[in-house]
CSV table of C-alpha atoms in Angstrom, one decimal:
chain,number,residue,atom,x,y,z
A,902,UNK,CA,86.5,107.2,120.8
A,903,UNK,CA,87.9,110.7,120.1
A,904,UNK,CA,91.6,111.0,119.7
A,905,UNK,CA,93.7,114.0,119.1
A,906,UNK,CA,97.1,113.6,117.4
A,907,UNK,CA,99.5,116.5,117.9
A,908,UNK,CA,102.2,116.6,115.3
A,909,UNK,CA,105.2,118.9,115.8
A,910,UNK,CA,108.6,119.4,114.3
A,911,UNK,CA,111.5,117.7,116.0
A,912,UNK,CA,113.9,119.9,117.9
A,913,UNK,CA,116.7,121.1,115.7
A,914,UNK,CA,114.5,121.1,112.6
A,915,UNK,CA,114.3,124.7,111.4
A,916,UNK,CA,110.7,125.9,110.9
A,917,UNK,CA,110.4,128.5,108.2
A,918,UNK,CA,106.6,128.8,108.7
A,919,UNK,CA,107.0,129.2,112.5
A,920,UNK,CA,109.6,131.9,111.9
A,921,UNK,CA,107.3,133.8,109.5
A,922,UNK,CA,104.4,133.6,112.0
A,923,UNK,CA,106.8,134.9,114.6
A,924,UNK,CA,107.7,137.9,112.5
A,925,UNK,CA,104.0,138.5,111.8
A,926,UNK,CA,103.2,138.5,115.5
A,927,UNK,CA,106.0,141.0,116.0
A,928,UNK,CA,104.6,143.1,113.1
A,929,UNK,CA,101.3,143.2,114.9
A,930,UNK,CA,103.0,144.7,117.9
A,931,UNK,CA,103.0,141.7,120.2
A,932,UNK,CA,106.2,142.0,122.2
A,933,UNK,CA,108.0,139.3,124.1
A,934,UNK,CA,107.3,136.4,121.7
A,935,UNK,CA,110.5,134.4,121.9
A,936,UNK,CA,109.8,131.6,119.4
A,937,UNK,CA,107.0,130.1,117.3
A,938,UNK,CA,106.9,126.5,116.1
A,939,UNK,CA,104.0,125.5,113.8
A,940,UNK,CA,102.4,122.1,114.1
A,941,UNK,CA,99.3,120.2,113.2
A,942,UNK,CA,96.4,118.8,115.1
A,943,UNK,CA,94.3,115.9,113.9
A,944,UNK,CA,91.0,115.0,115.5
A,945,UNK,CA,90.1,111.4,114.9
A,946,UNK,CA,86.9,109.5,115.7
A,947,UNK,CA,87.9,105.9,115.9
A,948,UNK,CA,86.2,102.6,117.0
A,949,UNK,CA,86.4,102.2,120.8
A,950,UNK,CA,88.4,99.0,120.5
A,951,UNK,CA,91.2,100.6,118.4
A,952,UNK,CA,94.4,99.6,119.9
A,953,UNK,CA,97.3,101.9,121.0
A,954,UNK,CA,99.5,100.0,118.5
A,955,UNK,CA,97.1,100.8,115.7
A,956,UNK,CA,97.0,104.5,116.6
A,957,UNK,CA,100.8,104.5,116.8
A,958,UNK,CA,100.9,102.9,113.4
A,959,UNK,CA,98.6,105.5,111.9
A,960,UNK,CA,100.9,108.2,113.1
A,961,UNK,CA,104.1,106.6,111.9
A,962,UNK,CA,102.7,105.6,108.5
A,963,UNK,CA,100.8,108.7,107.6
A,964,UNK,CA,100.0,111.5,110.0
A,965,UNK,CA,103.6,112.3,110.9
A,966,UNK,CA,106.8,112.3,108.8
A,967,UNK,CA,109.2,110.6,111.3
A,968,UNK,CA,112.2,112.2,109.5
A,969,UNK,CA,111.2,115.7,110.7
A,970,UNK,CA,108.2,115.3,113.0
A,971,UNK,CA,107.2,114.0,116.4
A,972,UNK,CA,103.7,113.1,117.4
A,973,UNK,CA,101.7,112.8,120.6
A,974,UNK,CA,98.4,110.9,121.0
A,975,UNK,CA,95.8,112.3,123.3
A,976,UNK,CA,92.6,110.3,124.1
A,977,UNK,CA,89.8,112.7,124.7
A,978,UNK,CA,86.9,111.9,127.0
A,979,UNK,CA,83.7,111.7,125.0
B,311,UNK,CA,114.4,95.7,72.9
B,312,UNK,CA,113.2,99.3,72.5
B,313,UNK,CA,113.3,101.5,75.6
B,314,UNK,CA,110.1,101.1,77.7
B,315,UNK,CA,109.3,103.6,80.3
B,316,UNK,CA,106.4,104.8,82.5
B,317,UNK,CA,105.4,108.3,83.7
B,318,UNK,CA,103.1,108.2,86.7
B,319,UNK,CA,100.2,110.7,86.9
B,320,UNK,CA,98.6,111.6,90.2
B,321,UNK,CA,95.6,113.9,90.6
B,322,UNK,CA,97.4,117.3,90.6
B,323,UNK,CA,100.5,116.2,88.7
B,324,UNK,CA,101.3,119.0,86.2
B,325,UNK,CA,104.7,118.1,84.8
B,326,UNK,CA,103.7,114.6,83.6
B,327,UNK,CA,103.3,115.6,80.0
B,328,UNK,CA,106.6,117.5,79.9
B,329,UNK,CA,108.3,114.4,81.4
B,330,UNK,CA,106.7,112.1,78.9
B,331,UNK,CA,107.7,114.3,76.0
B,332,UNK,CA,111.3,114.6,77.3
B,333,UNK,CA,111.6,110.8,77.8
B,334,UNK,CA,110.2,110.1,74.4
B,335,UNK,CA,112.3,112.8,72.8
B,336,UNK,CA,115.6,111.6,74.3
B,337,UNK,CA,115.1,107.9,75.0
B,338,UNK,CA,112.5,107.1,72.4
B,339,UNK,CA,110.7,103.8,72.6
B,340,UNK,CA,107.4,103.5,74.4
B,341,UNK,CA,106.3,105.9,77.2
B,342,UNK,CA,103.4,104.4,79.1
B,343,UNK,CA,101.3,106.9,81.0
B,344,UNK,CA,100.2,105.3,84.2
B,345,UNK,CA,97.4,106.5,86.5
B,346,UNK,CA,97.9,106.7,90.3
B,347,UNK,CA,95.0,104.3,90.9
B,348,UNK,CA,96.5,101.5,88.9
B,349,UNK,CA,97.7,98.7,91.0
B,350,UNK,CA,100.4,97.5,88.7
B,351,UNK,CA,103.0,98.9,86.2
B,352,UNK,CA,103.4,97.7,82.6
B,353,UNK,CA,105.7,94.8,82.1
B,354,UNK,CA,109.3,95.1,81.2
B,355,UNK,CA,110.0,98.7,82.3
B,356,UNK,CA,113.4,100.2,81.8
B,357,UNK,CA,112.7,103.4,83.5
B,358,UNK,CA,110.0,105.0,85.7
B,359,UNK,CA,109.5,108.8,86.2
B,360,UNK,CA,107.6,110.3,89.0
B,361,UNK,CA,106.8,113.9,87.8
B,362,UNK,CA,106.3,117.2,89.4
B,363,UNK,CA,103.2,119.0,90.3
B,364,UNK,CA,100.9,119.2,93.3
B,365,UNK,CA,99.7,115.7,93.8
B,366,UNK,CA,96.6,115.6,96.0
B,367,UNK,CA,96.8,119.4,96.4
B,368,UNK,CA,99.8,118.9,98.7
B,369,UNK,CA,97.3,117.8,101.4
B,370,UNK,CA,98.9,116.8,104.7
B,371,UNK,CA,102.5,117.2,103.4
B,372,UNK,CA,103.8,117.5,99.8
B,373,UNK,CA,103.9,114.1,98.3
B,374,UNK,CA,102.5,112.4,101.4
B,375,UNK,CA,99.2,111.2,99.9
B,376,UNK,CA,100.7,110.2,96.6
B,377,UNK,CA,103.3,108.1,98.4
B,378,UNK,CA,100.5,106.0,99.8
B,379,UNK,CA,98.6,105.5,96.5
B,380,UNK,CA,98.3,102.0,95.0
B,381,UNK,CA,100.7,102.6,92.2
B,382,UNK,CA,103.5,103.7,94.5
B,383,UNK,CA,103.6,100.3,96.1
B,384,UNK,CA,104.4,99.0,92.6
B,385,UNK,CA,107.0,101.7,92.1
B,386,UNK,CA,108.7,100.8,95.4
B,387,UNK,CA,108.7,97.2,94.4
B,388,UNK,CA,110.1,97.9,91.0
B,389,UNK,CA,112.8,100.1,92.5
B,390,UNK,CA,113.7,97.2,94.8
B,391,UNK,CA,114.3,95.1,91.7
B,392,UNK,CA,116.7,97.7,90.3
B,393,UNK,CA,114.5,99.5,87.8
B,394,UNK,CA,115.7,103.1,87.5
B,395,UNK,CA,113.3,105.6,89.1
B,396,UNK,CA,113.6,109.4,88.7
B,397,UNK,CA,111.5,111.7,90.9
B,398,UNK,CA,111.5,115.4,90.0
B,399,UNK,CA,110.2,118.1,92.3
B,400,UNK,CA,106.9,116.8,93.7
B,401,UNK,CA,108.2,113.4,92.5
B,402,UNK,CA,111.3,113.8,94.8
B,403,UNK,CA,108.9,114.7,97.6
B,404,UNK,CA,106.9,111.6,96.9
B,405,UNK,CA,110.0,109.3,96.8
B,406,UNK,CA,111.1,110.6,100.2
B,407,UNK,CA,107.6,110.2,101.6
B,408,UNK,CA,107.5,106.6,100.2
B,409,UNK,CA,110.8,105.8,101.9
B,410,UNK,CA,112.8,105.3,98.7
B,411,UNK,CA,115.1,108.2,99.5
B,412,UNK,CA,116.2,109.5,102.9
B,413,UNK,CA,115.3,113.0,104.2
B,414,UNK,CA,112.4,115.2,103.8
B,415,UNK,CA,111.6,118.4,101.8
B,416,UNK,CA,110.3,121.2,103.9
B,417,UNK,CA,109.0,124.7,103.1
B,418,UNK,CA,111.6,126.9,101.4
B,419,UNK,CA,113.6,128.8,104.0
B,420,UNK,CA,112.6,132.1,102.4
B,421,UNK,CA,108.9,131.0,102.6
B,422,UNK,CA,108.4,132.1,99.0
B,423,UNK,CA,107.8,129.9,96.0
B,424,UNK,CA,111.0,129.9,94.0
B,425,UNK,CA,110.6,129.7,90.2
B,426,UNK,CA,113.8,130.4,88.2
B,427,UNK,CA,116.8,128.8,86.5
B,428,UNK,CA,119.5,127.8,89.0
B,429,UNK,CA,123.1,126.7,88.6
B,430,UNK,CA,123.6,123.1,89.7
B,431,UNK,CA,126.9,121.5,90.5
B,432,UNK,CA,127.2,117.9,89.5
B,433,UNK,CA,128.7,116.1,92.6
B,434,UNK,CA,128.6,112.6,91.3
B,435,UNK,CA,129.2,111.8,87.7
B,436,UNK,CA,129.3,108.1,88.1
B,437,UNK,CA,125.7,107.3,88.6
B,438,UNK,CA,123.3,106.0,85.9
B,439,UNK,CA,121.6,109.4,85.8
B,440,UNK,CA,124.7,111.6,85.9
B,441,UNK,CA,127.2,109.7,83.9
B,442,UNK,CA,127.0,112.0,80.9
B,443,UNK,CA,128.0,115.0,83.0
B,444,UNK,CA,131.5,115.8,84.4
B,445,UNK,CA,132.2,115.9,88.1
B,446,UNK,CA,131.9,119.5,89.3
B,447,UNK,CA,130.3,120.6,86.0
B,448,UNK,CA,127.9,123.5,86.6
B,449,UNK,CA,124.7,123.1,84.6
B,450,UNK,CA,121.6,125.3,84.5
B,451,UNK,CA,118.2,123.7,85.3
B,452,UNK,CA,115.0,125.5,86.3
B,453,UNK,CA,113.3,125.0,89.7
B,454,UNK,CA,109.7,125.7,90.6
B,455,UNK,CA,108.8,124.8,94.1
B,456,UNK,CA,107.6,125.8,97.5
B,457,UNK,CA,108.8,122.8,99.5
B,458,UNK,CA,112.4,122.2,98.3
B,459,UNK,CA,114.3,122.7,101.5
B,460,UNK,CA,116.1,119.4,101.9
B,461,UNK,CA,116.4,118.2,105.4
B,462,UNK,CA,118.1,115.1,106.9
B,463,UNK,CA,119.9,114.7,110.2
B,464,UNK,CA,123.7,115.3,110.2
B,465,UNK,CA,124.5,111.6,110.4
B,466,UNK,CA,122.4,110.9,107.3
B,467,UNK,CA,123.9,113.8,105.5
B,468,UNK,CA,127.4,112.6,106.3
B,469,UNK,CA,126.5,109.2,105.1
B,470,UNK,CA,125.0,110.5,101.8
B,471,UNK,CA,128.1,112.6,101.2
B,472,UNK,CA,130.5,109.7,102.1
B,473,UNK,CA,128.7,107.3,99.8
B,474,UNK,CA,128.6,109.7,96.9
B,475,UNK,CA,124.9,109.9,97.0
B,476,UNK,CA,124.6,113.7,96.6
B,477,UNK,CA,124.0,113.8,92.9
B,478,UNK,CA,123.5,117.6,92.5
B,479,UNK,CA,124.2,120.6,94.7
B,480,UNK,CA,122.9,124.1,94.2
B,481,UNK,CA,125.8,126.4,93.3
B,482,UNK,CA,124.0,129.3,95.0
B,483,UNK,CA,121.5,129.5,97.8
B,484,UNK,CA,118.0,128.6,96.6
B,485,UNK,CA,115.8,127.2,99.3
B,486,UNK,CA,117.7,126.6,102.5
B,487,UNK,CA,118.5,123.0,101.7
B,488,UNK,CA,121.0,121.3,104.1
B,489,UNK,CA,124.4,121.5,102.5
B,490,UNK,CA,122.7,122.9,99.3
B,491,UNK,CA,121.6,119.5,98.3
B,492,UNK,CA,119.4,119.5,95.2
B,493,UNK,CA,119.4,115.8,94.3
B,494,UNK,CA,120.1,112.5,96.1
B,495,UNK,CA,120.5,108.9,95.1
B,496,UNK,CA,119.4,105.8,96.9
B,497,UNK,CA,122.0,103.3,98.2
B,498,UNK,CA,121.8,101.1,95.1
B,499,UNK,CA,122.1,104.1,92.8
B,500,UNK,CA,119.0,103.3,90.8
B,501,UNK,CA,116.7,106.0,92.4
B,502,UNK,CA,117.3,109.7,92.0
B,503,UNK,CA,115.2,112.4,93.5
B,504,UNK,CA,115.9,116.1,92.6
B,505,UNK,CA,114.0,119.3,92.9
B,506,UNK,CA,115.2,121.0,89.6
B,507,UNK,CA,113.4,120.0,86.4
B,508,UNK,CA,115.7,118.4,83.8
B,509,UNK,CA,112.7,117.7,81.6
B,510,UNK,CA,112.3,121.4,81.1
B,511,UNK,CA,115.8,121.7,79.6
B,512,UNK,CA,116.1,119.3,76.8
B,513,UNK,CA,116.3,121.5,73.8
B,514,UNK,CA,117.3,125.0,72.8
B,515,UNK,CA,113.7,126.2,72.4
B,516,UNK,CA,113.3,125.7,76.2
B,517,UNK,CA,116.2,128.0,76.9
B,518,UNK,CA,118.8,125.3,77.2
B,519,UNK,CA,119.5,121.6,77.0
B,520,UNK,CA,121.4,120.8,80.2
B,521,UNK,CA,118.8,118.4,81.3
B,522,UNK,CA,119.1,116.2,78.2
B,523,UNK,CA,122.2,114.4,79.4
B,524,UNK,CA,120.4,113.0,82.4
B,525,UNK,CA,118.0,111.1,80.2
B,526,UNK,CA,120.8,110.2,77.8
B,527,UNK,CA,122.6,108.7,80.8
B,528,UNK,CA,119.6,106.6,81.7
B,529,UNK,CA,119.4,105.3,78.1
B,530,UNK,CA,123.2,104.7,77.8
B,531,UNK,CA,123.2,102.8,81.1
B,532,UNK,CA,120.7,100.3,79.9
B,533,UNK,CA,121.2,97.7,77.2
B,534,UNK,CA,118.4,99.0,75.0
B,535,UNK,CA,118.0,101.0,71.8
B,536,UNK,CA,116.2,104.2,71.3
């Protein structure tokens, strides 16, 4: 089973990298970019019988830092 | 009993030797060098230091991989028993990732790596680690980090301040840290994490000795001899 885990910063957490990317986009002449938030995408290939609880646990224990990040699990059709 | 300490080395640690030299110089006794893959710590430790560096190449997040290594389970367990634990720089990041300290250390607000001496204000002079300083004393300690921007939610920050758990504050803007926090203590006061490097300021040849008192405090707080 293929699973995508999207990790993003929580609202209210300042994102210095996103801000720098935003500035770089403006520097390249792209107008109208209002905000940029940088995140992470993990693509996991897990056993088909992996439970939702186990996936949740993986995110909470390692893939995301729950102090500053949220995660979203997306199951991808094979 | 002579002072017995351990300095943990992860793949990518680079301040472990400096830390071991500082602990040996100031506290004396026996400094055990412990490898990250070890499942247990030496017996009878008086002090554990988690040093700076770039453990596991900062993969995933700074300190994230090291925090899940076998030896950190033993460090968490020792901290729970009251053994003093100091995490410096990457060590601070590891202690937050391991859940021993609240908050997280994010990319510096200015994006750039910051490597210079900074003025630090001692906020709490009652802790094991800071008892040899005066409250509000300003000391000079170097920083060298990319991810030192301390973040915690407002409620956590208020609690830390209310409980005297902010040990050090930057006396000038350095990395965008919430409320200029440079070092925090755990609830029991036996775990300190800080971004500045006290082990790099223990004798005049290093440009100053303001970091020495931190290690003196640890030694003084324990019933052991150097």
